[in-house]
Coordinates of C-alpha atoms in Angstrom, one line a residue:
Chain A
M1 CA 22.1 -27.0 24.8
S2 CA 23.9 -23.7 24.5
T3 CA 24.3 -21.6 27.7
S4 CA 24.1 -18.4 25.7
I5 CA 21.6 -17.1 23.2
L6 CA 22.1 -14.4 20.6
V7 CA 19.1 -12.0 20.5
S8 CA 19.1 -10.5 17.1
E9 CA 17.4 -7.1 17.1
V10 CA 15.3 -6.5 14.0
G11 CA 13.4 -3.5 15.1
P12 CA 15.3 -0.9 13.0
R13 CA 14.3 -3.0 10.0
D14 CA 11.2 -5.0 10.6
G15 CA 9.8 -2.5 13.1
L16 CA 10.5 0.7 11.3
Q17 CA 9.4 -0.6 7.9
S18 CA 6.1 -1.5 9.3
I19 CA 5.1 2.0 10.5
E20 CA 4.2 4.9 8.2
R21 CA 6.3 7.7 9.5
I22 CA 10.0 7.9 8.9
M23 CA 12.4 8.0 11.9
G24 CA 15.2 10.4 11.3
T25 CA 18.7 9.1 10.6
P26 CA 20.2 10.7 13.7
E27 CA 17.5 9.2 15.9
K28 CA 18.0 5.8 14.3
K29 CA 21.7 6.0 15.0
A30 CA 21.1 7.0 18.6
W31 CA 18.7 4.1 19.0
I32 CA 21.1 1.6 17.4
H33 CA 23.9 2.9 19.6
A34 CA 21.8 2.5 22.7
L35 CA 20.9 -1.1 21.7
F36 CA 24.6 -1.8 21.2
K37 CA 25.4 -0.3 24.6
A38 CA 22.7 -2.5 26.1
G39 CA 24.6 -5.5 24.8
L40 CA 22.9 -6.4 21.6
R41 CA 25.5 -7.9 19.3
E42 CA 23.5 -8.4 16.1
I43 CA 21.3 -5.7 14.7
E44 CA 19.4 -5.7 11.4
V45 CA 19.7 -2.0 10.7
G46 CA 17.6 -1.8 7.5
S47 CA 16.7 -3.1 4.1
F48 CA 18.3 -2.4 0.7
V49 CA 15.0 -1.9 -1.1
P50 CA 14.3 1.0 -3.5
S51 CA 13.5 4.1 -1.5
H52 CA 10.2 4.7 -3.4
V53 CA 9.0 1.3 -2.1
L54 CA 10.0 1.8 1.5
P55 CA 11.2 5.4 2.1
Q56 CA 11.6 4.4 5.8
M57 CA 14.6 2.4 4.7
A58 CA 16.3 5.0 2.5
D59 CA 19.2 5.5 4.8
T60 CA 20.2 1.9 5.2
A61 CA 23.6 2.2 3.6
E62 CA 24.5 5.1 6.0
L63 CA 23.2 3.1 9.0
V64 CA 25.3 0.1 8.0
G65 CA 28.4 2.4 7.8
F66 CA 27.6 3.8 11.3
A67 CA 26.8 0.4 12.8
R68 CA 30.2 -1.0 11.6
T69 CA 31.9 1.5 13.8
L70 CA 30.5 -0.3 16.9
P71 CA 33.1 -2.8 17.9
G72 CA 31.9 -6.5 17.9
L73 CA 28.5 -5.7 16.4
A74 CA 27.3 -8.0 13.6
V75 CA 25.6 -5.6 11.2
A76 CA 22.8 -7.3 9.3
A77 CA 20.6 -6.0 6.5
L78 CA 17.7 -7.4 4.4
V79 CA 18.1 -7.6 0.7
P80 CA 15.3 -8.4 -1.8
N81 CA 17.5 -9.2 -4.8
L82 CA 21.0 -9.1 -6.3
K83 CA 21.0 -5.4 -6.6
G84 CA 20.2 -5.1 -2.9
A85 CA 22.9 -7.6 -2.1
Q86 CA 25.5 -5.6 -4.1
A87 CA 24.4 -2.4 -2.3
A88 CA 24.7 -4.2 1.1
V89 CA 28.2 -5.5 0.2
K90 CA 29.3 -2.0 -0.8
A91 CA 28.0 -0.6 2.4
G92 CA 29.8 -3.3 4.4
A93 CA 27.1 -5.4 5.9
H94 CA 28.4 -8.5 7.8
K95 CA 25.2 -10.5 7.2
I96 CA 22.5 -10.3 4.6
S97 CA 19.2 -12.0 4.6
I98 CA 17.0 -12.6 1.6
P99 CA 13.4 -13.4 2.3
F100 CA 12.0 -16.4 0.3
S101 CA 8.3 -17.0 0.7
C102 CA 7.5 -20.7 1.0
S103 CA 4.0 -19.8 -0.2
E104 CA 4.2 -19.1 -3.9
T105 CA 1.0 -17.1 -3.7
H106 CA 2.5 -14.9 -1.1
S107 CA 5.7 -14.5 -3.1
L108 CA 3.8 -13.5 -6.2
K109 CA 1.7 -11.0 -4.2
N110 CA 4.6 -9.6 -2.2
V111 CA 7.5 -9.4 -4.7
R112 CA 5.8 -10.5 -7.9
R113 CA 8.1 -13.4 -8.4
T114 CA 7.6 -17.1 -8.8
H115 CA 9.6 -19.6 -6.8
E116 CA 11.7 -20.3 -9.9
Q117 CA 12.5 -16.6 -10.4
M118 CA 13.4 -16.3 -6.7
I119 CA 15.7 -19.3 -6.9
Q120 CA 17.5 -17.7 -9.8
E121 CA 17.9 -14.5 -7.8
V122 CA 19.4 -16.3 -4.8
Q123 CA 21.7 -18.2 -7.2
A124 CA 22.8 -14.9 -8.7
I125 CA 23.5 -13.5 -5.2
G126 CA 25.4 -16.7 -4.3
A127 CA 27.5 -16.4 -7.5
F128 CA 28.2 -12.7 -6.8
L129 CA 29.3 -13.4 -3.3
K130 CA 31.8 -16.0 -4.5
T131 CA 33.6 -13.4 -6.6
L132 CA 34.4 -11.5 -3.4
P133 CA 37.5 -11.9 -1.3
E134 CA 36.6 -13.9 1.8
A135 CA 37.2 -11.0 4.2
E136 CA 34.6 -8.9 2.4
R137 CA 32.0 -11.7 1.9
P138 CA 29.0 -11.3 4.1
H139 CA 27.2 -14.2 5.6
L140 CA 24.1 -15.1 3.5
E141 CA 20.9 -16.2 5.0
G142 CA 17.9 -17.5 3.0
S143 CA 15.0 -16.6 5.2
L144 CA 12.1 -19.1 4.7
S145 CA 9.2 -16.8 5.2
T146 CA 5.6 -18.0 5.6
A147 CA 7.3 -21.3 6.6
F148 CA 4.6 -22.0 9.3
G149 CA 1.6 -21.0 7.2
C150 CA 0.3 -18.3 4.9
T151 CA -2.6 -15.9 5.2
M152 CA -3.4 -16.6 1.6
E153 CA -2.6 -20.3 1.2
G154 CA -3.3 -21.4 4.7
V155 CA -1.2 -24.5 5.4
V156 CA 2.2 -24.6 3.7
P157 CA 3.3 -28.2 3.1
E158 CA 6.3 -29.0 5.3
D159 CA 7.9 -31.0 2.5
K160 CA 7.9 -27.9 0.4
V161 CA 9.7 -25.9 3.1
M162 CA 12.3 -28.7 3.3
D163 CA 12.8 -28.7 -0.4
L164 CA 13.2 -25.0 -0.4
A165 CA 15.7 -25.1 2.5
Q166 CA 17.8 -27.5 0.4
I167 CA 17.5 -25.4 -2.7
L168 CA 18.6 -22.3 -0.8
I169 CA 21.7 -23.9 0.6
E170 CA 22.6 -25.3 -2.8
A171 CA 22.0 -21.9 -4.3
G172 CA 24.8 -20.5 -2.1
C173 CA 23.2 -19.6 1.2
D174 CA 25.4 -20.1 4.2
E175 CA 22.3 -20.7 6.3
V176 CA 18.6 -20.8 6.2
G177 CA 16.2 -19.3 8.7
L178 CA 12.7 -20.2 9.6
S179 CA 10.3 -17.3 9.7
D180 CA 6.8 -17.2 11.1
T181 CA 5.8 -14.2 9.0
T182 CA 2.1 -14.6 9.8
G183 CA 2.2 -15.6 13.5
Y184 CA 0.7 -19.0 12.7
A185 CA 3.4 -21.2 14.3
N186 CA 2.8 -23.3 17.4
P187 CA 5.5 -25.0 19.6
A188 CA 5.0 -28.5 18.3
Q189 CA 5.3 -27.3 14.7
V190 CA 8.4 -25.3 15.6
R191 CA 10.1 -28.3 17.1
R192 CA 9.1 -30.6 14.2
M193 CA 10.2 -28.1 11.5
I194 CA 13.6 -27.5 13.1
R195 CA 14.2 -31.2 13.4
K196 CA 13.3 -31.7 9.7
V197 CA 15.4 -28.8 8.5
H198 CA 18.3 -30.1 10.5
A199 CA 17.9 -33.6 9.1
R200 CA 17.7 -32.2 5.5
V201 CA 20.5 -29.7 5.4
G202 CA 22.5 -30.1 8.7
A203 CA 22.2 -28.5 12.1
D204 CA 24.8 -25.9 11.3
R205 CA 22.7 -24.6 8.5
L206 CA 19.8 -23.5 10.7
T207 CA 20.6 -21.8 13.9
G208 CA 18.1 -19.0 14.0
I209 CA 14.4 -18.3 13.9
H210 CA 12.2 -15.2 13.3
L211 CA 8.9 -15.3 15.3
H212 CA 5.9 -13.0 15.5
N213 CA 3.6 -12.8 18.5
T214 CA 0.4 -12.2 16.6
R215 CA -1.5 -15.0 18.4
G216 CA 0.4 -14.7 21.7
L217 CA 2.6 -17.8 21.2
G218 CA 5.8 -16.0 20.4
L219 CA 7.7 -16.8 23.5
A220 CA 6.4 -20.3 23.7
N221 CA 7.7 -20.8 20.2
A222 CA 11.0 -19.3 21.1
L223 CA 11.2 -21.8 24.0
A224 CA 10.5 -24.6 21.6
A225 CA 13.2 -23.4 19.2
I226 CA 15.8 -23.2 22.0
D227 CA 14.8 -26.7 23.2
E228 CA 15.8 -27.8 19.7
G229 CA 19.2 -26.2 19.9
L230 CA 18.7 -22.9 18.0
T231 CA 20.9 -20.2 19.3
T232 CA 19.7 -17.0 17.6
I233 CA 16.3 -15.6 18.2
D234 CA 15.1 -12.5 16.3
A235 CA 13.2 -9.9 18.3
S236 CA 12.1 -6.3 18.0
Q237 CA 12.3 -3.7 20.7
G238 CA 8.9 -2.8 22.0
G239 CA 7.4 -5.1 19.3
L240 CA 7.7 -2.0 17.2
G241 CA 5.4 -2.0 14.2
G242 CA 2.7 -4.2 15.6
C243 CA 0.8 -6.4 13.3
P244 CA -0.9 -4.8 10.3
F245 CA -3.4 -7.7 10.2
A246 CA -4.3 -7.4 13.9
P247 CA -4.6 -3.9 15.4
G248 CA -3.5 -4.0 19.0
A249 CA -1.5 -7.1 18.5
S250 CA 2.3 -7.1 18.6
G251 CA 4.2 -8.1 15.5
N252 CA 7.7 -9.4 16.2
I253 CA 8.3 -10.9 19.6
V254 CA 9.4 -8.2 22.0
T255 CA 13.1 -8.0 22.8
E256 CA 12.5 -6.9 26.4
D257 CA 10.3 -9.9 27.2
L258 CA 12.5 -12.4 25.4
V259 CA 15.6 -11.1 27.2
F260 CA 13.8 -11.5 30.5
M261 CA 12.7 -15.0 29.7
L262 CA 16.2 -16.1 28.6
E263 CA 18.0 -14.5 31.5
A264 CA 15.5 -15.9 34.0
M265 CA 16.0 -19.3 32.6
G266 CA 19.7 -19.1 33.1
F267 CA 20.8 -18.3 29.5
S268 CA 23.3 -15.6 29.1
T269 CA 22.3 -12.9 26.5
G270 CA 24.9 -10.3 27.4
I271 CA 22.1 -7.7 27.6
D272 CA 21.7 -5.3 30.5
Y273 CA 18.0 -4.8 31.2
D274 CA 18.2 -1.2 32.5
A275 CA 20.3 -0.2 29.4
L276 CA 17.7 -1.9 27.2
M277 CA 15.0 0.2 28.8
H278 CA 17.0 3.3 28.1
A279 CA 17.1 2.3 24.4
R280 CA 13.3 1.8 24.6
Q281 CA 13.0 5.3 26.0
L282 CA 15.0 6.7 23.0
L283 CA 12.7 4.8 20.6
S284 CA 9.6 6.1 22.4
D285 CA 10.9 9.7 22.4
A286 CA 11.8 9.5 18.7
L287 CA 8.3 8.2 17.8
P288 CA 5.9 9.8 20.2
G289 CA 2.5 8.1 20.3
E290 CA 3.7 5.0 18.5
P291 CA 2.4 2.0 20.4
L292 CA 5.1 -0.1 22.0
Y293 CA 4.5 -3.6 23.4
G294 CA 6.0 -5.8 26.0
M295 CA 4.8 -7.0 29.4
V296 CA 8.0 -6.8 31.4
P297 CA 8.3 -3.0 30.7
L298 CA 4.8 -2.7 32.2
A299 CA 5.2 -5.1 35.2
G300 CA 8.9 -4.6 35.9
L301 CA 11.4 -7.2 36.8
P302 CA 10.7 -9.6 39.7
K303 CA 11.9 -8.4 43.1
N304 CA 15.7 -9.0 43.6
F305 CA 15.9 -10.4 40.0
K306 CA 19.4 -11.5 39.1
A307 CA 20.4 -11.8 35.4
S308 CA 22.4 -14.8 34.4
Chain B
M1 CA 2.5 -37.3 27.2
S2 CA -1.2 -37.0 27.4
T3 CA -3.1 -36.3 24.1
S4 CA -5.7 -34.3 25.9
I5 CA -5.4 -31.3 28.3
L6 CA -8.0 -30.1 30.7
V7 CA -8.4 -26.3 30.6
S8 CA -9.7 -25.3 34.0
E9 CA -11.6 -22.0 33.7
V10 CA -11.0 -19.8 36.7
G11 CA -12.4 -16.5 35.3
P12 CA -15.6 -16.6 37.4
R13 CA -13.5 -16.7 40.5
D14 CA -10.0 -15.2 39.9
G15 CA -11.2 -12.8 37.2
L16 CA -14.4 -11.6 38.9
Q17 CA -12.8 -11.2 42.3
S18 CA -10.1 -9.0 40.8
I19 CA -12.5 -6.3 39.4
E20 CA -14.4 -3.9 41.6
R21 CA -17.9 -4.1 40.1
I22 CA -20.1 -7.0 40.8
M23 CA -21.4 -9.1 38.0
G24 CA -25.1 -10.1 38.4
T25 CA -25.9 -13.7 39.3
P26 CA -28.0 -14.2 36.1
E27 CA -25.2 -12.9 34.0
K28 CA -22.7 -15.1 35.8
K29 CA -25.0 -18.1 35.2
A30 CA -25.3 -17.3 31.5
W31 CA -21.6 -17.0 31.2
I32 CA -20.8 -20.2 33.0
H33 CA -23.4 -21.9 30.9
A34 CA -21.8 -20.6 27.7
L35 CA -18.4 -21.7 28.9
F36 CA -19.9 -25.2 29.5
K37 CA -21.5 -25.2 26.1
A38 CA -18.1 -24.3 24.6
G39 CA -16.7 -27.5 26.1
L40 CA -15.1 -26.3 29.3
R41 CA -15.3 -29.3 31.8
E42 CA -13.9 -27.7 34.9
I43 CA -14.9 -24.3 36.1
E44 CA -14.0 -22.5 39.3
V45 CA -17.3 -20.7 39.9
G46 CA -16.4 -18.7 43.0
S47 CA -14.9 -18.4 46.4
F48 CA -16.4 -19.2 49.8
V49 CA -15.1 -16.0 51.5
P50 CA -17.2 -13.7 53.7
S51 CA -19.2 -11.4 51.5
H52 CA -18.0 -8.3 53.3
V53 CA -14.4 -9.3 52.2
L54 CA -15.3 -10.0 48.5
P55 CA -18.9 -9.0 47.7
Q56 CA -18.2 -10.1 44.1
M57 CA -18.3 -13.7 45.4
A58 CA -21.4 -13.5 47.6
D59 CA -23.4 -15.7 45.3
T60 CA -20.9 -18.6 45.1
A61 CA -23.2 -21.2 46.8
E62 CA -26.0 -20.4 44.3
L63 CA -23.5 -20.7 41.4
V64 CA -22.2 -24.0 42.6
G65 CA -25.8 -25.3 42.7
F66 CA -26.4 -24.0 39.2
A67 CA -23.2 -25.4 37.8
R68 CA -23.9 -28.8 39.3
T69 CA -26.9 -29.0 36.9
L70 CA -24.6 -29.0 33.9
P71 CA -23.8 -32.6 33.1
G72 CA -20.2 -33.7 33.2
L73 CA -18.9 -30.4 34.6
A74 CA -16.5 -30.5 37.5
V75 CA -17.6 -27.6 39.7
A76 CA -14.7 -26.0 41.6
A77 CA -14.5 -23.4 44.3
L78 CA -11.9 -21.7 46.3
V79 CA -12.0 -21.9 50.1
P80 CA -9.8 -19.9 52.5
N81 CA -10.5 -22.0 55.6
L82 CA -12.5 -24.7 57.3
K83 CA -15.7 -22.6 57.4
G84 CA -15.4 -22.0 53.6
A85 CA -14.8 -25.7 53.1
Q86 CA -18.0 -26.6 55.0
A87 CA -20.0 -24.1 53.0
A88 CA -18.5 -25.5 49.7
V89 CA -19.4 -29.1 50.7
K90 CA -22.9 -28.0 51.7
A91 CA -23.3 -26.3 48.3
G92 CA -22.0 -29.4 46.5
A93 CA -18.7 -28.4 45.0
H94 CA -16.8 -31.3 43.4
K95 CA -13.4 -29.8 43.9
I96 CA -12.2 -27.3 46.5
S97 CA -8.9 -25.5 46.5
I98 CA -7.2 -23.8 49.5
P99 CA -4.5 -21.3 48.7
F100 CA -1.4 -21.7 50.8
S101 CA 1.2 -19.0 50.3
C102 CA 4.7 -20.4 50.2
S103 CA 5.9 -16.9 51.2
E104 CA 5.0 -16.5 54.9
T105 CA 5.3 -12.7 54.5
H106 CA 2.6 -12.9 51.8
S107 CA 0.5 -15.3 53.9
L108 CA 0.6 -12.9 56.9
K109 CA -0.2 -9.9 54.7
N110 CA -2.9 -11.7 52.7
V111 CA -4.7 -13.8 55.2
R112 CA -3.0 -12.8 58.5
R113 CA -1.9 -16.3 59.2
T114 CA 1.5 -17.9 59.8
H115 CA 2.4 -21.1 58.0
E116 CA 1.8 -23.0 61.2
Q117 CA -1.7 -21.6 61.5
M118 CA -2.4 -22.4 57.8
I119 CA -1.2 -26.0 58.2
Q120 CA -3.6 -26.4 61.1
E121 CA -6.4 -25.0 58.9
V122 CA -5.6 -27.5 56.1
Q123 CA -5.5 -30.3 58.7
A124 CA -8.9 -29.3 60.0
I125 CA -10.3 -29.4 56.5
G126 CA -8.7 -32.7 55.8
A127 CA -10.2 -34.2 59.0
F128 CA -13.6 -32.7 58.2
L129 CA -13.6 -34.2 54.7
K130 CA -12.8 -37.6 56.1
T131 CA -16.0 -37.6 58.1
L132 CA -18.0 -37.3 54.9
P133 CA -19.4 -40.3 52.9
E134 CA -17.0 -40.8 50.0
A135 CA -19.7 -39.8 47.4
E136 CA -20.1 -36.4 49.0
R137 CA -16.4 -35.8 49.6
P138 CA -14.9 -33.1 47.2
H139 CA -11.4 -33.4 45.8
L140 CA -9.1 -31.2 47.9
E141 CA -6.3 -29.3 46.3
G142 CA -3.7 -27.4 48.3
S143 CA -2.6 -24.6 46.0
L144 CA 1.0 -23.5 46.6
S145 CA 0.7 -19.8 45.8
T146 CA 3.8 -17.6 45.4
A147 CA 5.6 -20.9 44.6
F148 CA 7.7 -19.2 41.9
G149 CA 8.5 -16.0 43.9
C150 CA 6.9 -13.3 45.9
T151 CA 6.5 -9.6 45.4
M152 CA 7.5 -9.1 49.1
E153 CA 10.1 -11.8 49.8
G154 CA 11.5 -12.0 46.2
V155 CA 12.9 -15.5 45.7
V156 CA 11.0 -18.3 47.6
P157 CA 13.4 -21.2 48.3
E158 CA 12.5 -24.2 46.3
D159 CA 13.1 -26.5 49.3
K160 CA 10.5 -24.7 51.3
V161 CA 8.0 -25.2 48.5
M162 CA 8.8 -28.9 48.4
D163 CA 8.4 -29.2 52.2
L164 CA 5.1 -27.4 52.0
A165 CA 3.9 -29.7 49.2
Q166 CA 4.6 -32.7 51.4
I167 CA 3.0 -31.1 54.5
L168 CA -0.2 -30.3 52.5
I169 CA -0.5 -33.9 51.2
E170 CA 0.1 -35.2 54.7
A171 CA -2.5 -32.8 56.1
G172 CA -5.1 -34.5 53.8
C173 CA -4.9 -32.8 50.4
D174 CA -5.6 -35.1 47.5
E175 CA -3.3 -33.0 45.4
V176 CA -1.2 -29.9 45.4
G177 CA -1.1 -27.3 42.7
L178 CA 1.7 -24.9 41.7
S179 CA 0.6 -21.3 41.4
D180 CA 2.5 -18.5 39.9
T181 CA 0.5 -15.8 41.8
T182 CA 3.0 -13.1 40.9
G183 CA 3.9 -13.8 37.3
Y184 CA 7.5 -14.5 38.3
A185 CA 7.8 -18.0 36.8
N186 CA 10.0 -18.9 33.9
P187 CA 9.9 -22.2 31.9
A188 CA 13.2 -23.6 33.3
Q189 CA 11.9 -23.0 36.8
V190 CA 8.5 -24.5 35.9
R191 CA 10.1 -27.7 34.7
R192 CA 12.5 -28.0 37.6
M193 CA 9.7 -27.3 40.2
I194 CA 7.4 -29.9 38.7
R195 CA 10.1 -32.5 38.7
K196 CA 10.9 -31.8 42.3
V197 CA 7.3 -31.9 43.5
H198 CA 6.8 -35.1 41.5
A199 CA 9.9 -36.6 43.2
R200 CA 8.7 -35.5 46.6
V201 CA 5.0 -36.4 46.7
G202 CA 4.5 -38.5 43.5
A203 CA 3.4 -37.5 40.0
D204 CA -0.3 -38.3 40.7
R205 CA -0.2 -35.6 43.4
L206 CA 0.6 -32.7 41.1
T207 CA -1.3 -32.6 37.8
G208 CA -2.2 -28.9 37.4
I209 CA -0.7 -25.5 37.4
H210 CA -2.0 -21.9 37.8
L211 CA -0.1 -19.4 35.7
H212 CA -0.3 -15.6 35.3
N213 CA 0.8 -13.8 32.2
T214 CA 2.1 -10.7 34.0
R215 CA 5.5 -10.8 32.2
G216 CA 4.3 -12.4 29.0
L217 CA 5.7 -15.8 29.8
G218 CA 2.3 -17.5 30.6
L219 CA 2.0 -19.7 27.5
A220 CA 5.7 -20.5 27.5
N221 CA 5.3 -21.7 31.1
A222 CA 2.2 -23.7 30.1
L223 CA 4.2 -25.4 27.4
A224 CA 6.9 -26.2 30.0
A225 CA 4.3 -27.7 32.3
I226 CA 2.8 -29.8 29.6
D227 CA 6.3 -31.0 28.6
E228 CA 6.6 -32.3 32.2
G229 CA 3.4 -34.2 32.0
L230 CA 0.9 -31.9 33.7
T231 CA -2.6 -32.3 32.3
T232 CA -4.6 -29.4 33.8
I233 CA -3.9 -25.8 33.1
D234 CA -5.9 -23.0 34.7
A235 CA -6.9 -20.0 32.5
S236 CA -9.3 -17.2 32.6
Q237 CA -11.5 -16.1 29.7
G238 CA -10.2 -12.8 28.3
G239 CA -7.6 -12.7 31.0
L240 CA -10.4 -11.1 33.0
G241 CA -9.2 -9.0 36.0
G242 CA -5.9 -8.1 34.5
C243 CA -3.1 -7.6 36.9
P244 CA -3.5 -5.1 39.8
F245 CA 0.3 -4.6 39.9
A246 CA 0.7 -3.9 36.2
P247 CA -2.0 -1.8 34.5
G248 CA -2.5 -3.0 31.0
A249 CA -1.0 -6.4 31.7
S250 CA -3.1 -9.5 31.7
G251 CA -3.5 -11.5 34.9
N252 CA -4.3 -15.2 34.4
I253 CA -3.3 -16.7 31.1
V254 CA -6.0 -16.2 28.6
T255 CA -8.3 -19.2 27.9
E256 CA -8.7 -18.3 24.2
D257 CA -5.0 -18.2 23.5
L258 CA -4.2 -21.3 25.6
V259 CA -6.9 -23.3 23.8
F260 CA -5.5 -22.2 20.4
M261 CA -2.0 -23.2 21.4
L262 CA -3.1 -26.6 22.6
E263 CA -5.4 -27.4 19.7
A264 CA -2.7 -26.2 17.2
M265 CA -0.2 -28.4 18.9
G266 CA -2.5 -31.4 18.5
F267 CA -3.8 -31.7 22.0
S268 CA -7.5 -32.2 22.4
T269 CA -9.3 -29.8 24.7
G270 CA -12.8 -30.6 23.8
I271 CA -13.4 -26.8 23.4
D272 CA -15.0 -25.2 20.4
Y273 CA -13.4 -21.9 19.5
D274 CA -16.5 -20.2 18.0
A275 CA -18.6 -21.1 21.1
L276 CA -15.8 -19.9 23.3
M277 CA -15.9 -16.6 21.5
H278 CA -19.7 -16.5 22.1
A279 CA -19.0 -16.9 25.8
R280 CA -16.5 -14.0 25.6
Q281 CA -19.2 -11.9 24.0
L282 CA -21.5 -12.6 26.9
L283 CA -18.8 -11.7 29.3
S284 CA -18.1 -8.5 27.4
D285 CA -21.8 -7.5 27.3
A286 CA -22.2 -8.1 31.0
L287 CA -19.2 -6.0 31.9
P288 CA -19.1 -3.2 29.3
G289 CA -15.8 -1.3 29.2
E290 CA -14.0 -3.9 31.2
P291 CA -10.6 -4.7 29.4
L292 CA -10.4 -8.2 28.0
Y293 CA -7.1 -9.6 26.8
G294 CA -6.0 -12.3 24.4
M295 CA -4.3 -12.2 21.0
V296 CA -6.2 -14.8 19.1
P297 CA -9.5 -12.9 19.6
L298 CA -7.8 -9.9 17.9
A299 CA -6.0 -11.7 15.2
G300 CA -8.4 -14.5 14.5
L301 CA -7.6 -18.2 13.8
P302 CA -5.1 -19.0 11.0
K303 CA -6.7 -19.6 7.6
N304 CA -8.3 -23.1 7.3
F305 CA -7.3 -23.8 10.9
K306 CA -8.4 -27.2 12.0
A307 CA -8.8 -28.0 15.7
S308 CA -7.4 -31.3 17.0

């Protein structure tokens, strides 16, 4: 088992795209900078979607450019299609993720595409990336969303997820990710699914997981993922954005609580808790009244707590 | 690993003693009855403490008598001393727990007793129980509170916890319990401590754990405990009582969320979720305005969810 875990901050993308108001670009930069100063070494700064779809993400190219100036930071962005991937490459993203919904119903509803159409899109991105010089080629992740269940289809067959994992790798993804978009996952399922994906495409092809805390199991699922050898866990500062389906419930697992759990367990995250709380303050100041989640920020660290 | 887990409901004791107002005895009975009807098979109904100390618990003897009429229910109560144990036996409790704070500072502050004085008290209870006919003898648990850390002392040495576990068994406890009174525990520590206690006093002498969700790690810690073979997990409906040290933070882990996690993982709890939500409604009606916690009650069960 790894002694260090990479906490991948997705708040500037998943958090900010989930709230209605638009955070200003200077405030986003200040927040990203504060996250970097706190020790975060992978940040998903935005999404290359048309600005009429998600005006909150219109400045993603500028944010990628800014984040690239922070030494040692892996700059990640979400892309929905080839056009987005081209924009991400132009901006200089180090890592791009394309969400692929394992539930075809969800895919049709969300991006109006069948699985076949999505596969073609990923193949097109894979082919495009191959034309680039290696130094300019970003890491491509196919993110298996609704992998643990779908609010429309209910159970998503595990065999389908495994088939899609293989298809995504064959289409040119460097890696796949498991994504509990709906907050349906449980620890036994997380363990089983990771083992199955590893068996199907190799352990080096699945190192990260994206979890939501919709039903309170987020950190238990993160623990299960770490037990199975995953080394990257997505999280969002303050659980920003909450869950649109469950008012009052947090969306992404909360960075602050995840970092506490990991450091308390003896994993090194490289993250300084006080500096992380400073970043939280910047976020809170930039979005007054926006609910932020997390239990450790309320309760504080244990007395005489020592990070790993 | 066991295929069924006993969820031990402590809300009527730990939840109700943590709020200022006093729930009426008829409402308590209706709530306990609803919990029983939902499938809970162990309920800590109250605490045999002087009523001037905790007036919320003044009707504990009556509640034990009532709960004993529910067939198949293990009726538990907390006792702080020999006098409380005698009252619990008189009332007919099946199981009594005496909290023993591993932090002597906490013990002195909380019950004004040194470890030596507490050991004598447990020995006196053990001797008293031995005088009873076996059929009338309740199961005695020594609950190792602040076992994972103390808000006053900080780190509590693990060797001290192990020594106390052995002393409690030798003093006449049938079993010890690990209790994360302060919400300091992390999953690595939970696993390590369970292994150490099992090694010291035997696996049959530690089967349960009492966890708080103060820092959001409650269910991750429960998962860790189950991984180590524990079969009883304490929880409180709605996380009733919250955490006095962290406004807005839940206290005990929430029964509703724990039951969802366990059933989703394939463990049988015997608990019906809809009936559990009915019990929550009774609780909410009896204590209007009292904050109740839990994520599954907000988000609902996954679509087409099937319990184990």
